[in-house]
Short mmCIF file of C-alpha atoms in Angstrom, two decimals:
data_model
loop_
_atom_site.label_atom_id
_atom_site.label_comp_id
_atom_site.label_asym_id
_atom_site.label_seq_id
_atom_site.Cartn_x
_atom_site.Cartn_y
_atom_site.Cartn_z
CA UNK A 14 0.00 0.00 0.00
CA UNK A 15 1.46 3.38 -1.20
CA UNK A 16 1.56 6.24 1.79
CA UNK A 17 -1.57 7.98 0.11
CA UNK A 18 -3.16 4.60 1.08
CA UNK A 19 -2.20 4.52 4.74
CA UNK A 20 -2.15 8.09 5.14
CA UNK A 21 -6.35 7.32 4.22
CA UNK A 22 -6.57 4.29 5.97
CA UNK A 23 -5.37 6.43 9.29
CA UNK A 24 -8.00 9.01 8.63
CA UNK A 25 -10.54 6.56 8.54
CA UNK A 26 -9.55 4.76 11.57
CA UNK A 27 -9.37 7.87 13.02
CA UNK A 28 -12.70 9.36 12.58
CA UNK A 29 -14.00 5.84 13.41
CA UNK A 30 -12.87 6.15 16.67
CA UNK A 31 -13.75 9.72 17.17
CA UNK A 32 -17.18 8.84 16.16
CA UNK A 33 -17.46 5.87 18.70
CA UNK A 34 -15.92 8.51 21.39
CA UNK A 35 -18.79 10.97 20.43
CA UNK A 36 -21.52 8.42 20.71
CA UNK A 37 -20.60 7.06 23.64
CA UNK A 38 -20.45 10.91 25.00
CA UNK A 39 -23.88 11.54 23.95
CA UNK A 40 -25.35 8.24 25.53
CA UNK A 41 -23.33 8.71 28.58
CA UNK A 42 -25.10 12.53 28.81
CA UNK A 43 -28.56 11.18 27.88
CA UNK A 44 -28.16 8.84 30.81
CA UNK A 45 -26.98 11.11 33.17
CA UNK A 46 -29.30 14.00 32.68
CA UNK A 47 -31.90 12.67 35.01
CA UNK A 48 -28.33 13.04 37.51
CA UNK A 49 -27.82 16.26 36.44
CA UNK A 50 -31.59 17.13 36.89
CA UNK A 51 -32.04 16.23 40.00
CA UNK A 52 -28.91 18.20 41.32
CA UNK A 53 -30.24 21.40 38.99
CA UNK A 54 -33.44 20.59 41.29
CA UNK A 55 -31.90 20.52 44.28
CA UNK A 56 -30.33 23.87 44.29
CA UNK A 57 -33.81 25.76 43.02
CA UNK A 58 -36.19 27.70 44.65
CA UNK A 59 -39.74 26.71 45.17
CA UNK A 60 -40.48 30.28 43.07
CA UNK A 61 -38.52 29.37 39.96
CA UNK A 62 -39.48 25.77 39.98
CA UNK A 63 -42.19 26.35 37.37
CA UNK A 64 -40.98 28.55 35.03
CA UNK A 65 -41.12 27.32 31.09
CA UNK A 66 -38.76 26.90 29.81
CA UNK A 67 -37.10 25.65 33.32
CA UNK A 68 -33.40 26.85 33.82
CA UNK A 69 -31.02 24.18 32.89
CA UNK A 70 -28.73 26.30 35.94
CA UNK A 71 -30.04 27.31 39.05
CA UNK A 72 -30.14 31.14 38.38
CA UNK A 73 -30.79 31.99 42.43
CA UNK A 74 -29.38 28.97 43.91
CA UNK A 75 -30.65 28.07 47.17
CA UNK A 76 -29.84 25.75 50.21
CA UNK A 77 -32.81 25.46 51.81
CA UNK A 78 -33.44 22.22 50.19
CA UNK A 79 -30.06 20.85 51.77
CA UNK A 80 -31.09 22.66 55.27
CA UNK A 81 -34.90 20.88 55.19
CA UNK A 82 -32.57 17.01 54.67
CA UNK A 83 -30.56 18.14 58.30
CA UNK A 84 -33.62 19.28 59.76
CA UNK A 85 -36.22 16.37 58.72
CA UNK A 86 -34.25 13.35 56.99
CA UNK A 87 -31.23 12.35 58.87
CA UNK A 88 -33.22 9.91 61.28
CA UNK A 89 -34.15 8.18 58.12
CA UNK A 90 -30.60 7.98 57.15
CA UNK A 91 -29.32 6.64 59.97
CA UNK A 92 -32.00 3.73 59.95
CA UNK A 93 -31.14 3.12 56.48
CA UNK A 94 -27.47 2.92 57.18
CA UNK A 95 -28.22 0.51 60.72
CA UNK A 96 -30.27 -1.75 58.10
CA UNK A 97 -28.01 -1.77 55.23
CA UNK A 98 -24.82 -3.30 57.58
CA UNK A 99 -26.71 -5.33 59.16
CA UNK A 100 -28.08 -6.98 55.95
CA UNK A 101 -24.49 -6.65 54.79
CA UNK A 102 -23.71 -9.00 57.92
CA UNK A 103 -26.19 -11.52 58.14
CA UNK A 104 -25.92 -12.44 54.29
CA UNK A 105 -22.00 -12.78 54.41
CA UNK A 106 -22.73 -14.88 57.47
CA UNK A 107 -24.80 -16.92 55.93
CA UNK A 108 -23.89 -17.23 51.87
CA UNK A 109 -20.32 -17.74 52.50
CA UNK A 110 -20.53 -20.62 54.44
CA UNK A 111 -23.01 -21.87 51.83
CA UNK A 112 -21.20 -20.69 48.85
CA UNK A 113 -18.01 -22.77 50.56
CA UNK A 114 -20.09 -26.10 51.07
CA UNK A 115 -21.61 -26.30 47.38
CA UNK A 116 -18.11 -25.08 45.62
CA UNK A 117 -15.87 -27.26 47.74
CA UNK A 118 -17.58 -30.04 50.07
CA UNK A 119 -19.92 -31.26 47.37
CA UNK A 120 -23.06 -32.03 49.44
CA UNK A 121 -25.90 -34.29 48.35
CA UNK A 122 -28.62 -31.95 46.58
CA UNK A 123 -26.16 -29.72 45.26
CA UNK A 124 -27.67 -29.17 42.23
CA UNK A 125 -31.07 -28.77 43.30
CA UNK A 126 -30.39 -26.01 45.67
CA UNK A 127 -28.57 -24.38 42.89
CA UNK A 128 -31.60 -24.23 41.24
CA UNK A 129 -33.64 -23.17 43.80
CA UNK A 130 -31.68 -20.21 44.55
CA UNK A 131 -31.87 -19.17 40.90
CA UNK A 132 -35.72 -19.87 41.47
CA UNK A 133 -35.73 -17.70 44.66
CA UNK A 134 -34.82 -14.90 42.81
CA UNK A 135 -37.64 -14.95 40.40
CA UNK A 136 -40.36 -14.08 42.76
CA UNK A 137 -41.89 -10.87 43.43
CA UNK A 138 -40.75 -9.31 45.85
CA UNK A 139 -44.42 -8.08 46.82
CA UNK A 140 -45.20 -11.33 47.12
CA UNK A 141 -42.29 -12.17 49.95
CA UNK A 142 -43.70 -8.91 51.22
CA UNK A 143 -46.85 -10.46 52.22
CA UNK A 144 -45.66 -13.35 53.22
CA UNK A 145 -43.07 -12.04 56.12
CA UNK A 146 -46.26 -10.03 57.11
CA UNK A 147 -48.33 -12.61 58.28
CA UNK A 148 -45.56 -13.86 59.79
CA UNK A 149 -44.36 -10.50 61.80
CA UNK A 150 -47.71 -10.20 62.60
CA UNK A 151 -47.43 -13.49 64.80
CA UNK A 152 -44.11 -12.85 65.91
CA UNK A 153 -44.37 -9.22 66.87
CA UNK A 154 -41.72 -8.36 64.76
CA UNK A 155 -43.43 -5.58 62.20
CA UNK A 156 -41.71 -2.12 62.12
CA UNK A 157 -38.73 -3.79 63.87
CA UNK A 158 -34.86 -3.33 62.37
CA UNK A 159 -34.13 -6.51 62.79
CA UNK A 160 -37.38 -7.42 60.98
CA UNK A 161 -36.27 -5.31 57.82
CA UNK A 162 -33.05 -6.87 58.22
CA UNK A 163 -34.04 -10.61 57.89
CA UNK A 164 -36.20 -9.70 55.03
CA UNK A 165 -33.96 -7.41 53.09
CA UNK A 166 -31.12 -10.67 53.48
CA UNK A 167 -33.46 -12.81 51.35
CA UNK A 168 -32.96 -10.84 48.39
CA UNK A 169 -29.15 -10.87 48.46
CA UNK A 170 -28.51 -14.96 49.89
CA UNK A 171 -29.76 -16.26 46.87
CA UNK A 172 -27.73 -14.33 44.88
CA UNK A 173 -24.45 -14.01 47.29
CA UNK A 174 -24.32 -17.87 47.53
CA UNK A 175 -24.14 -18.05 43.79
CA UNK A 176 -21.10 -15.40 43.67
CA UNK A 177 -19.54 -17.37 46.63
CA UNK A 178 -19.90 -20.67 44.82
CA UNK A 179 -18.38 -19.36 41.88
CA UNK A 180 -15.26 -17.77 43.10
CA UNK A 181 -14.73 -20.43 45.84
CA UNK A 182 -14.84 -22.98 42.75
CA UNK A 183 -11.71 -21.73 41.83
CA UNK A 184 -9.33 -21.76 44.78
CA UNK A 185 -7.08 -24.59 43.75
CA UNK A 186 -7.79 -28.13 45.86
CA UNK A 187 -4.18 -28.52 47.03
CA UNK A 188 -4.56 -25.70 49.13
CA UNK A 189 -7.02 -27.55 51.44
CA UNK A 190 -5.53 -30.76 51.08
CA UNK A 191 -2.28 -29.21 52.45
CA UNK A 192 -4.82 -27.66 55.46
CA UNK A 193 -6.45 -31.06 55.98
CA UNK A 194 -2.98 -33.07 55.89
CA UNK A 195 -1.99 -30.20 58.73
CA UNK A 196 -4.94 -30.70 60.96
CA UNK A 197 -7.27 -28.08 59.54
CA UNK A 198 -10.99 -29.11 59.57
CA UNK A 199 -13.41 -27.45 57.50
CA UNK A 200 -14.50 -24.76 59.77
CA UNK A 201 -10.61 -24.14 60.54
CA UNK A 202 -10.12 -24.41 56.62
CA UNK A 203 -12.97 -22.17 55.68
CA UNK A 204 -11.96 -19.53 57.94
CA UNK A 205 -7.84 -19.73 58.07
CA UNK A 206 -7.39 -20.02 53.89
CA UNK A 207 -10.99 -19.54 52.11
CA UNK A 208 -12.54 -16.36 53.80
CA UNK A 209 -9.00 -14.74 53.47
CA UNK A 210 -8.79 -15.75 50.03
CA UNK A 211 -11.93 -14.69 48.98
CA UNK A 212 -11.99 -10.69 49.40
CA UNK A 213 -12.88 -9.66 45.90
CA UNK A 214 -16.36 -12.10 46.08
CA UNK A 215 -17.30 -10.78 50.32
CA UNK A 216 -16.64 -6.89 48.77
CA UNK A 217 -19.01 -7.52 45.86
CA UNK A 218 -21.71 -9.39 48.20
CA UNK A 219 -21.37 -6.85 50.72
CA UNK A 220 -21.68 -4.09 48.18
CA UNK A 221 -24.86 -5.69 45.97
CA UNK A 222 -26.49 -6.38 49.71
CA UNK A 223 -25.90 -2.84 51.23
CA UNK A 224 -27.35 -1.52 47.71
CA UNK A 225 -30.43 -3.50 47.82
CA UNK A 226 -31.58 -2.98 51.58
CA UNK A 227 -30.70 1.14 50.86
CA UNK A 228 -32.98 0.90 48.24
CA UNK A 229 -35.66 -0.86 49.09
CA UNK A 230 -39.31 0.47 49.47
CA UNK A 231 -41.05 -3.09 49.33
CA UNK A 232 -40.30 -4.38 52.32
CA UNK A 233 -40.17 -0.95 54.00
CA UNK A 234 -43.46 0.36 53.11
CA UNK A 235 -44.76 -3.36 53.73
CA UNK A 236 -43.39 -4.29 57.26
CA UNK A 237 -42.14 -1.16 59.11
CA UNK A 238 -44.18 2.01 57.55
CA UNK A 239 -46.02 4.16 60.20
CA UNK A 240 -42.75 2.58 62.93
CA UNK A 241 -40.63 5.05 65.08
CA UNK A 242 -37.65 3.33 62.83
CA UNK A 243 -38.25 3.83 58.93
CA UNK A 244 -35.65 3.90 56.27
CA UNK A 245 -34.73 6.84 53.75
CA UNK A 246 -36.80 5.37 50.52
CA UNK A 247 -39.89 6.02 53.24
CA UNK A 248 -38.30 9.12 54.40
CA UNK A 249 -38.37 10.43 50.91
CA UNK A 250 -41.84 8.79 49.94
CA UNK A 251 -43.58 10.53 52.94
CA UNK A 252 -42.28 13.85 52.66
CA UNK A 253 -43.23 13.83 48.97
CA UNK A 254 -46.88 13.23 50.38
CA UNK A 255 -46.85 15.59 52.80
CA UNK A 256 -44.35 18.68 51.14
CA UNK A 257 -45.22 18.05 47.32
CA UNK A 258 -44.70 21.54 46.43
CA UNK A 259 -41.02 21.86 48.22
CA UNK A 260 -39.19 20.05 45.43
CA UNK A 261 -35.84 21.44 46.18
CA UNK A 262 -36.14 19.36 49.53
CA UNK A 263 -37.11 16.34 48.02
CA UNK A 264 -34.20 16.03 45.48
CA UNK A 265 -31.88 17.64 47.62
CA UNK A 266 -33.15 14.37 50.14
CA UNK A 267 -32.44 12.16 46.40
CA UNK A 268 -29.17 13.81 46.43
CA UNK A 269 -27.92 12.77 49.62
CA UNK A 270 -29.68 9.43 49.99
CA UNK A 271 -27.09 8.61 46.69
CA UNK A 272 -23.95 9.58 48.21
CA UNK A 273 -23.31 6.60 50.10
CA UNK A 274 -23.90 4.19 47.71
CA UNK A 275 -22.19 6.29 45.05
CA UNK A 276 -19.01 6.41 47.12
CA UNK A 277 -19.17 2.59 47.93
CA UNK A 278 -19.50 1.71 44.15
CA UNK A 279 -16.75 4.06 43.60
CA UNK A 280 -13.90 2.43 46.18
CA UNK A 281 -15.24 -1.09 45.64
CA UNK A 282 -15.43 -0.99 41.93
CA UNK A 283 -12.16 -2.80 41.38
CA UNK A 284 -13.04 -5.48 43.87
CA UNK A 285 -16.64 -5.66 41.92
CA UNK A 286 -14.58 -6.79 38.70
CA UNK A 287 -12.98 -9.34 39.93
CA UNK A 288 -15.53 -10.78 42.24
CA UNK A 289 -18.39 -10.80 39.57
CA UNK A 290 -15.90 -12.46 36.79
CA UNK A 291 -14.92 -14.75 39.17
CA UNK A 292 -15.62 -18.52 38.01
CA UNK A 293 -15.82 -17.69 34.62
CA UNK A 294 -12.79 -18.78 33.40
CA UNK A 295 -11.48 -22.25 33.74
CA UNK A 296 -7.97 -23.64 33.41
#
């Protein structure tokens, strides 16, 4: 190829790849306007919030928004956050274990409960709703934390066991021979070389879990609404009944109830990576 012919093939690559860059731009932007919106929103008075056409930049920003989330919301936060470790905890506590026994000690049924957990998390989760209802009601658990807690878990064991099962699939077998010809049993195994071993897949768990019981308004609005101990999604859902004209203080309430997760997603994302792709390639 004569150097007329590259100099056009380069070109061509070129804009190729500049036009990819700009497309992904403008889908990235699309995406993120609602982002952007709700942060415009968040900063605007209640007098300006109607005008047409709306400013895409708060003109006369404001705070008040931010000063109605110290005043009103930060209960709800704080209940949110209580809820989210503690599902965080009792699903590592549980799906690791789990996750260890199906990848490693091979248990009768294996395969079955596989399926089952892929089953489990196919069902509404209005339906689960109703069913830890009736049974609150008879244990006197409704608008309890630990209630919320228990229930928020069953939407992230099904899916932690799976993650577990996958990564723990992979930590080579002579490792806990060498444990077993030393002693170890399988709870000193499990703990001493396994949990260690198995960082990326607890930091994904723990991050999907914390995610799910932050955002969840089933369960909430189903088993603890109208409690002295509600989470931010109710937080946020009542004062929209009760303020629905203050819309600076309800997306300034938006804004700060997605910090938290935002930052975890943001520290943990490396960890995510390697915990989701776990198990998916095989030597």
């Amino acid at each position: 190829m004569n150097r007329r012919g590259r100099t056009w093939s380069k070109t061509t690559v070129g804009g190729r790849t500049w036009g990819k860059t700009a497309l992904g731009l403008l889908l990235t932007a699309v995406m993120l306007f609602p982002v952007y919106w709700m942060l415009n929103v968040s900063f605007t008075r209640d007098q300006d919030m109607r005008k047409s056409p709306p400013d895409l930049f708060p003109a006369h920003a404001t705070l008040e928004g931010y000063r109605a989330v110290i005043d009103q919301q930060l209960p709800y936060l704080g209940t949110s956050l209580v809820i989210g470790l503690g599902t965080v905890a009792l699903t590592v506590a549980l799906a690791a274990p789990a996750g260890y026994a199906l990848a490693k000690l091979r248990p009768r049924g294996g395969g079955i409960l596989n399926f089952v957990l892929l089953a489990a998390q196919m069902i509404p989760g209005i339906i689960m709703a109703m069913g830890f209802y009736a049974i609150y009601l008879s244990l006197g658990l409704l608008q309890s934390v630990p209630g919320l807690i228990v229930a928020d878990s069953t939407l992230a064991v099904p899916f932690a066991v799976l993650i577990f099962t996958a990564f723990m699939s992979g930590i080579p077998g002579e490792l806990l021979q060498a444990a077993k010809t030393d002693g170890a049993g399988p709870l000193r195994t499990f703990w001493s070389i396994v949990l260690p071993m198995s960082r990326n897949s607890i930091v994904t768990v723990s991050l999907f879990a914390f995610l799910w019981s932050w955002s969840d308004f089933v369960f909430a609005s189903t088993l603890v609404n109208g409690g002295a101990h509600e989470p931010i999604t109710l937080g946020i859902y009542h004062y929209i009944g009760n303020n629905n004209q203050q819309w600076n203080a309800i997306m300034a309430t938006a804004v700060v109830a997605s910090l938290p997760a935002a930052v975890i997603l943001v520290l943990a994302q490396r960890y995510v990576a390697a915990g989701v792709t776990a198990g998916a390639v095989k030597d």
